[in-house]
PDB file of C-alpha atoms in Angstrom:
ATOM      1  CA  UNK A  11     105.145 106.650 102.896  1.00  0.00           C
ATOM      2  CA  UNK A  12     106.931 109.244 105.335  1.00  0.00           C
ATOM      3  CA  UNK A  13     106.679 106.758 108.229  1.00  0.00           C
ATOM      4  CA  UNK A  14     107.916 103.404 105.883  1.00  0.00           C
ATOM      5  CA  UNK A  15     110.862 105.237 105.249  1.00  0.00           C
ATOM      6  CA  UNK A  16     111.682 106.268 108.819  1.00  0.00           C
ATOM      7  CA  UNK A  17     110.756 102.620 109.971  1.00  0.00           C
ATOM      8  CA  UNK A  18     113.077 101.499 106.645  1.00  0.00           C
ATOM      9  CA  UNK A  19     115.974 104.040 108.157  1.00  0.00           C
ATOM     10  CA  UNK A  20     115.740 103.403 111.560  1.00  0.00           C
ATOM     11  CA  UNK A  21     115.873  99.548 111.278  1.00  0.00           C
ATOM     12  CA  UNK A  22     117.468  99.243 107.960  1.00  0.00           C
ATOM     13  CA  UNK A  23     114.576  96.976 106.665  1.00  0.00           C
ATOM     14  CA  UNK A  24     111.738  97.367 103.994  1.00  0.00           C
ATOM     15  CA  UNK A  25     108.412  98.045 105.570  1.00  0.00           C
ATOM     16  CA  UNK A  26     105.227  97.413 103.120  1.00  0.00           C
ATOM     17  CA  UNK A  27     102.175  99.822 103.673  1.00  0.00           C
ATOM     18  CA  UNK A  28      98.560  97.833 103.422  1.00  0.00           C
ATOM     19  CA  UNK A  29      95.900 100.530 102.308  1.00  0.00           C
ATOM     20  CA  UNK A  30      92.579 100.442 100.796  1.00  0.00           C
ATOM     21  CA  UNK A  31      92.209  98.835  97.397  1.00  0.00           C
ATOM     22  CA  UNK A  32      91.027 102.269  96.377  1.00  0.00           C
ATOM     23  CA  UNK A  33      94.748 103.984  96.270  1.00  0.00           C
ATOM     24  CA  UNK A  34      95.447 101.523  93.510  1.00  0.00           C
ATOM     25  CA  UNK A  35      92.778 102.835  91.176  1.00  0.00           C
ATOM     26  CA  UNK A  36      93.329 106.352  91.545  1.00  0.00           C
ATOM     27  CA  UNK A  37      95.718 108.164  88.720  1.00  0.00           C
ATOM     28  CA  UNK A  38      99.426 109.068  89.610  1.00  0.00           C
ATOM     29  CA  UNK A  39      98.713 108.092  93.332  1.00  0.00           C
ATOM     30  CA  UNK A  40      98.344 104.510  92.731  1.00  0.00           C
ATOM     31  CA  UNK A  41     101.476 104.041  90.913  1.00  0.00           C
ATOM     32  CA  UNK A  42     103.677 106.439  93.780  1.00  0.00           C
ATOM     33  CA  UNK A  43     101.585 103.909  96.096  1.00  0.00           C
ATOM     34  CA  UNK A  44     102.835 100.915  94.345  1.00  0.00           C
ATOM     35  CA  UNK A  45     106.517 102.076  93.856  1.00  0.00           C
ATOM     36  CA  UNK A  46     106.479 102.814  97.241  1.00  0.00           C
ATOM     37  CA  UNK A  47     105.787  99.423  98.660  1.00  0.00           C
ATOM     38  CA  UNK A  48     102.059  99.929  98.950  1.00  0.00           C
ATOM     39  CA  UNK A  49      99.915  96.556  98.782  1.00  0.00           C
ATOM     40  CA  UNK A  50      95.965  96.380  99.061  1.00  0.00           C
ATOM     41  CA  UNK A  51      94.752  96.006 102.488  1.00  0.00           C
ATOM     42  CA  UNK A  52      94.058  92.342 102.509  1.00  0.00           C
ATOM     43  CA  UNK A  53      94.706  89.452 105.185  1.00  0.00           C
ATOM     44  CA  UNK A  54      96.186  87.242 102.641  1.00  0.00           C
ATOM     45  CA  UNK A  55      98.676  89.933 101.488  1.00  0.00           C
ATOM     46  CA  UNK A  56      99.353  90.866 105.123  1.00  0.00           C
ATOM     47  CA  UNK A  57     100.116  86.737 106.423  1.00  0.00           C
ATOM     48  CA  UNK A  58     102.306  86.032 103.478  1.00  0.00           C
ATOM     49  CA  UNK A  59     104.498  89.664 104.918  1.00  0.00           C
ATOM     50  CA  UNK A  60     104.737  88.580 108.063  1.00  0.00           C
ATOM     51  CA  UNK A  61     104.849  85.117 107.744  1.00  0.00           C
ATOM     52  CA  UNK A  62     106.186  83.668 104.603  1.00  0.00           C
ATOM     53  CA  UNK A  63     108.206  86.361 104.164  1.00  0.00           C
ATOM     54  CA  UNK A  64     109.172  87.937 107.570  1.00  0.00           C
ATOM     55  CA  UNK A  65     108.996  91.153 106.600  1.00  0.00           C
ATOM     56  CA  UNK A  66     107.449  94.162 108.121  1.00  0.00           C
ATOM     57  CA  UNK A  67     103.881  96.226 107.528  1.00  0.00           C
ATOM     58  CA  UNK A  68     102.839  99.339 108.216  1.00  0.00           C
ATOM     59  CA  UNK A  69      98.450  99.171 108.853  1.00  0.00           C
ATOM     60  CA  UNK A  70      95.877 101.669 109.837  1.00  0.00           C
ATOM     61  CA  UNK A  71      93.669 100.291 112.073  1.00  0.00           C
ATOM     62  CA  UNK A  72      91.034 102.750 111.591  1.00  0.00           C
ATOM     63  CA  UNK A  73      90.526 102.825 108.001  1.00  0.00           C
ATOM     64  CA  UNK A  74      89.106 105.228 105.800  1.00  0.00           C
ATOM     65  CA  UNK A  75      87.489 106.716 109.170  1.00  0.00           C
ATOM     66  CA  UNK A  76      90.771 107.613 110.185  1.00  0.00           C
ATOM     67  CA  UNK A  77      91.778 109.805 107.660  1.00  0.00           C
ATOM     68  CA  UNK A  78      87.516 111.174 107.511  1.00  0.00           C
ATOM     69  CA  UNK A  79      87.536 112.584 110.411  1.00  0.00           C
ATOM     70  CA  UNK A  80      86.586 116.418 110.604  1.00  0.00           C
ATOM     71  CA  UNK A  81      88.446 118.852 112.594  1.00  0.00           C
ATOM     72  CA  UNK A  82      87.055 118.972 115.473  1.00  0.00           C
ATOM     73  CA  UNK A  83      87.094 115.124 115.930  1.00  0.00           C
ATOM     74  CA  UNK A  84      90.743 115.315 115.692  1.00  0.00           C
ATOM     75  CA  UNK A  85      92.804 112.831 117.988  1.00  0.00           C
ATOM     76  CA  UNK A  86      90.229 111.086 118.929  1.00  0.00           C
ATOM     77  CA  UNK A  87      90.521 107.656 117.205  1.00  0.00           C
ATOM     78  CA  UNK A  88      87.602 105.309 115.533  1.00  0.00           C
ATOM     79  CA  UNK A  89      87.254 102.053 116.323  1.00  0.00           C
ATOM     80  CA  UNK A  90      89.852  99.335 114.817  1.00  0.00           C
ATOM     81  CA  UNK A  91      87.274  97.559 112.659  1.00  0.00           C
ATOM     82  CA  UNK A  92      87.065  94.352 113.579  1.00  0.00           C
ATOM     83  CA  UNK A  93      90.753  93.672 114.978  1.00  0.00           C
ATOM     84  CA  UNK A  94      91.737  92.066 111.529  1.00  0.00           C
ATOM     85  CA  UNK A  95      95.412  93.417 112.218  1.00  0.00           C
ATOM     86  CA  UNK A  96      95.234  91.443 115.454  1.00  0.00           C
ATOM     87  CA  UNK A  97      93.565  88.528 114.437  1.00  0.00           C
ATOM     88  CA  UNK A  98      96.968  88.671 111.408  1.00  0.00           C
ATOM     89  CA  UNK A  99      99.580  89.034 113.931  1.00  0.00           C
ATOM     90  CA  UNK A 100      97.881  86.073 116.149  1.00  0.00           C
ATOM     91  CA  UNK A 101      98.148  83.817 113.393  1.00  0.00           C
ATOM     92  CA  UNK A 102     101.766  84.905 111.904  1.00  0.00           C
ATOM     93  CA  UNK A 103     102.707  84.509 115.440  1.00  0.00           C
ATOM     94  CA  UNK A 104     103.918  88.549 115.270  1.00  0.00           C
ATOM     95  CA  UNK A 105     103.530  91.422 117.808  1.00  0.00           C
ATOM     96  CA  UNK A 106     101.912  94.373 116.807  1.00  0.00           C
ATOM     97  CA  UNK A 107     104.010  97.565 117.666  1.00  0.00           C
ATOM     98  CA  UNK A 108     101.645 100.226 117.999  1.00  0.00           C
ATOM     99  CA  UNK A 109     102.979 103.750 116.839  1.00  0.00           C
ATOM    100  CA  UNK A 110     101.117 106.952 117.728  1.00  0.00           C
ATOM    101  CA  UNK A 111     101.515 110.256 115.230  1.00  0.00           C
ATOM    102  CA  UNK A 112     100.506 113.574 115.928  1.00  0.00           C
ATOM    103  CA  UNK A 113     100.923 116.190 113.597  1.00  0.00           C
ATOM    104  CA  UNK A 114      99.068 114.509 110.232  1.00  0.00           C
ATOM    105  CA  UNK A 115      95.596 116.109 111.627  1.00  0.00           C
ATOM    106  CA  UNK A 116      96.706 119.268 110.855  1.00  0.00           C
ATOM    107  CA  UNK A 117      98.335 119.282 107.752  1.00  0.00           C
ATOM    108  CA  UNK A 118      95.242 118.804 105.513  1.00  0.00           C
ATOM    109  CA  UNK A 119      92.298 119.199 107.859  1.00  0.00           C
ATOM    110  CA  UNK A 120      88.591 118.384 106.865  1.00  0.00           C
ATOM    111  CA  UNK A 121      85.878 121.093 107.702  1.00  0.00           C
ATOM    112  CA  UNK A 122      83.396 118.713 106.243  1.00  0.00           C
ATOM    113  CA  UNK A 123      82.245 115.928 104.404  1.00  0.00           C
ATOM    114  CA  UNK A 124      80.237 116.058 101.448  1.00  0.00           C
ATOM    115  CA  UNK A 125      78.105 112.118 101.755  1.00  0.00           C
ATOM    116  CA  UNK A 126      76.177 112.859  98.545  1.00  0.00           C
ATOM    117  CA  UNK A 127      79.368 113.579  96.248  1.00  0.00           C
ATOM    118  CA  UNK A 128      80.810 110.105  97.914  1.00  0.00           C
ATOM    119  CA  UNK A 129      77.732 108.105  97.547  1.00  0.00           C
ATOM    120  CA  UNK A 130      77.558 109.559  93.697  1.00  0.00           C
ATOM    121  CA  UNK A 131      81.723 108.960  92.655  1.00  0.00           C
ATOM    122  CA  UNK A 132      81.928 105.233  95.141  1.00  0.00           C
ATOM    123  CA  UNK A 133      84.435 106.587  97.230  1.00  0.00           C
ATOM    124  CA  UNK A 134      84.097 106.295 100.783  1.00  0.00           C
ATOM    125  CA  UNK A 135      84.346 109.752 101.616  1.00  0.00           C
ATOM    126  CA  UNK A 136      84.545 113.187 100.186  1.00  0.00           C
ATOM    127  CA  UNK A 137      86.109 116.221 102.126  1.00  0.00           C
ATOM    128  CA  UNK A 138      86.004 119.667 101.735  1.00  0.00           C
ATOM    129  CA  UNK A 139      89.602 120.482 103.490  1.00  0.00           C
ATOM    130  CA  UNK A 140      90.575 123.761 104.611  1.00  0.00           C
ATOM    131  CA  UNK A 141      93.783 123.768 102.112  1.00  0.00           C
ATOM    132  CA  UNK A 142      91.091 123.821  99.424  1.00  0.00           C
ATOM    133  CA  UNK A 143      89.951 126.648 100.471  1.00  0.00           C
ATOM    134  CA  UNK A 144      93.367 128.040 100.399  1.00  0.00           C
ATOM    135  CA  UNK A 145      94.866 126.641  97.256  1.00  0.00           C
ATOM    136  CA  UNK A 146      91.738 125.992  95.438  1.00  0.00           C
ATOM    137  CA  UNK A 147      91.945 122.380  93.414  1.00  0.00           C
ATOM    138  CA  UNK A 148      95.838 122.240  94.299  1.00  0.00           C
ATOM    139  CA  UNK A 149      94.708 121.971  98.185  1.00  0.00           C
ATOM    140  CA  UNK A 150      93.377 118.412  97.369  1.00  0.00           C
ATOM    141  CA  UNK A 151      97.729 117.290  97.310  1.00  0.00           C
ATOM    142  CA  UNK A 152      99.213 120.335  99.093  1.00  0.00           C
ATOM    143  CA  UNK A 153      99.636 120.089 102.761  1.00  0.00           C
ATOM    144  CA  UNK A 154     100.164 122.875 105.382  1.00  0.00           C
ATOM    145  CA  UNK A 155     103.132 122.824 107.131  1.00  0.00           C
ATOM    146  CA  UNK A 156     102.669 120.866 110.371  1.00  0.00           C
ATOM    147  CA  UNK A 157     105.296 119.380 112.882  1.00  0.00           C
ATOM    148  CA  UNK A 158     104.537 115.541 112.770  1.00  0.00           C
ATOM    149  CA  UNK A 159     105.597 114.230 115.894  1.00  0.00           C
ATOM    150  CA  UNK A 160     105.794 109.647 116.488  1.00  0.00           C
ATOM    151  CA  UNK A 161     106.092 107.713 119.215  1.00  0.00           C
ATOM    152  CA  UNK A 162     106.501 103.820 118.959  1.00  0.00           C
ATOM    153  CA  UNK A 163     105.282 102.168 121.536  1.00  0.00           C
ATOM    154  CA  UNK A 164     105.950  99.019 123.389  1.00  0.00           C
ATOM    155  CA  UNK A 165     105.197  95.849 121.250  1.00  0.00           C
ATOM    156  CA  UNK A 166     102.627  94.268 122.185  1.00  0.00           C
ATOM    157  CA  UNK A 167     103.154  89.820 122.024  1.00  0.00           C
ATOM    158  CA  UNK A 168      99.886  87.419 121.956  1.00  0.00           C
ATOM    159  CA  UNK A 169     100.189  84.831 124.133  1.00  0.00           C
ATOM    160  CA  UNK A 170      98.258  82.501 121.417  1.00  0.00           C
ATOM    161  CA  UNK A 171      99.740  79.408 119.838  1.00  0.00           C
ATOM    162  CA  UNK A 172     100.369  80.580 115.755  1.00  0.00           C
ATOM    163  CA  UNK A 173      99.087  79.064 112.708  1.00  0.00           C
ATOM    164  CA  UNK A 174      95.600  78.634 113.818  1.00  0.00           C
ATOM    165  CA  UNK A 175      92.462  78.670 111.280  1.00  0.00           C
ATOM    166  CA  UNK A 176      90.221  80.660 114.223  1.00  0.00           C
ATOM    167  CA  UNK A 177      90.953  82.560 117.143  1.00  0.00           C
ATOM    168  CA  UNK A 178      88.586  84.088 119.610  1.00  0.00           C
ATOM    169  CA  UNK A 179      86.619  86.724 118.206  1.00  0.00           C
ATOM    170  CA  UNK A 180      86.135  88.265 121.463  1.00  0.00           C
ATOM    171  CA  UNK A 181      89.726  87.916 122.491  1.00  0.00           C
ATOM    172  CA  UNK A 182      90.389  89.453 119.350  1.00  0.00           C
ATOM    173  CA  UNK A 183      88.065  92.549 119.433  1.00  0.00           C
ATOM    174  CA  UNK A 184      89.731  92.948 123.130  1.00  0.00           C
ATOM    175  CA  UNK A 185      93.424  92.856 122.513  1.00  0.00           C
ATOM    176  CA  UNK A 186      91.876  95.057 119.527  1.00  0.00           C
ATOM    177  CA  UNK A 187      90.079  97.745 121.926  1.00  0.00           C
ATOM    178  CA  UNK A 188      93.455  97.063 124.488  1.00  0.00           C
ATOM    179  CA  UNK A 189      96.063  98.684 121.698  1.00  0.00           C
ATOM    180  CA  UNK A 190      93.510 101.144 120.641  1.00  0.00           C
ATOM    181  CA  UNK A 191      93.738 102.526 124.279  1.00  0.00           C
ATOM    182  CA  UNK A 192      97.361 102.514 124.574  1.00  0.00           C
ATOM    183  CA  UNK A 193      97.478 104.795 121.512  1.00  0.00           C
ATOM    184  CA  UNK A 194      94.879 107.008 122.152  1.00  0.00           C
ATOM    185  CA  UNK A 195      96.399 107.390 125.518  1.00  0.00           C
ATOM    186  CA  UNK A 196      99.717 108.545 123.889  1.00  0.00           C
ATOM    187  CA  UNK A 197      98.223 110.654 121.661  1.00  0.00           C
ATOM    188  CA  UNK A 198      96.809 112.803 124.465  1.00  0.00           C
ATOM    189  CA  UNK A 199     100.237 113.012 126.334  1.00  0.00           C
ATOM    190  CA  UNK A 200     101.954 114.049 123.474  1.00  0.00           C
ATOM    191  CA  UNK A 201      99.367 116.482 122.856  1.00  0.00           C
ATOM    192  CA  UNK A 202      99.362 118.124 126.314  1.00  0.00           C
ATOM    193  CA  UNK A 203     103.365 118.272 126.063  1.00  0.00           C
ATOM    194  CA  UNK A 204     102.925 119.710 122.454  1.00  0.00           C
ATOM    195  CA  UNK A 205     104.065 123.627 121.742  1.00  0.00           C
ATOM    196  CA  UNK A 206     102.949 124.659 118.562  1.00  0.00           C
ATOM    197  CA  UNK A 207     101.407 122.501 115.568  1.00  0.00           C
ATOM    198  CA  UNK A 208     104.511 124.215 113.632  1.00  0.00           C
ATOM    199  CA  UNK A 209     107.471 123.220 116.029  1.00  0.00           C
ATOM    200  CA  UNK A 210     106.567 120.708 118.073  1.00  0.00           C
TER     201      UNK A 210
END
């Protein structure tokens, strides 16, 4: 929500967040999701954004493996799935503008993952974060302070005719692999020119 308002300030235009269908079932979360121009993460949903409607969307490539990650596997980002986002943009005849944050790693970080407890409740994963240690049950919503840091990156344009029912899988999983790159490759210069998690 944080970065669909900046996007929303910066360019004075709505930007809709795509997220797993799993935000919408959870209590309080999945209405602040809603009223905050959340959407499941489907293609359909996604197309009829940036196509019918022109509008703009916000997508996490990596998934629920993003946000999974344990501490020491911070920064280093999980494969994009299978390029969905691209395959999206290809056929709404959109660029994807890759945006690279550092800063959200630290706020709530996960010492570990607890497989059986996820297995047992559906969900795709359970953590154990270090802010529940601190703050006991309230460390499941309560974040440390962190500096969170963006950089947008160039867009990137597919040179693909729109509209199409199929595109390339392998050009697809490339261009897919291509903007994961770019990002990951920001994320390490901003970390190397980073001070302090706390001020930047």
């Amino acid at each position: 929500p944080v970065i669909m308002h900046g996007i929303e300030k910066e360019l004075d235009r709505p930007c809709y967040g795509l997220a797993d269908n799993l935000f919408r079932t959870l209590p309080v979360i999945g209405t602040l999701w809603n009223r905050l121009g959340g959407l499941p993460a489907h293609p359909d949903n996604a197309y009829r954004l940036l196509h019918d409607q022109g509008q703009l969307v916000l997508v996490f490539p990596e998934g629920a493996k993003g946000p999974a990650k344990t501490f020491d596997e911070r920064y280093q980002l999980r494969r994009f799935g299978r390029g969905g986002f691209v395959e999206i943009a290809m056929r709404a005849g959109v660029p994807v503008v890759p945006i690279a944050v550092v800063g959200a790693e630290e706020s709530m970080p996960t010492l570990v993952r607890i497989p059986s407890l996820a297995r047992a409740l559906g969900l795709p994963y359970v953590p154990l974060t270090a802010n529940m240690l601190v703050a006991g049950p309230l460390g499941a919503v309560a974040y440390f302070p962190a500096k969170f840091k963006l950089k947008v990156l160039d867009p990137v344009y597919f040179d693909v005719p729109p509209g199409q029912e199929r595109y390339s899988r392998s050009r697809i999983m490339d261009e897919s692999e291509a903007i994961r790159d770019r990002i990951q490759a920001a994320l390490y210069e901003m970390l190397r020119s980073r001070r302090s998690v706390w001020f930047g």
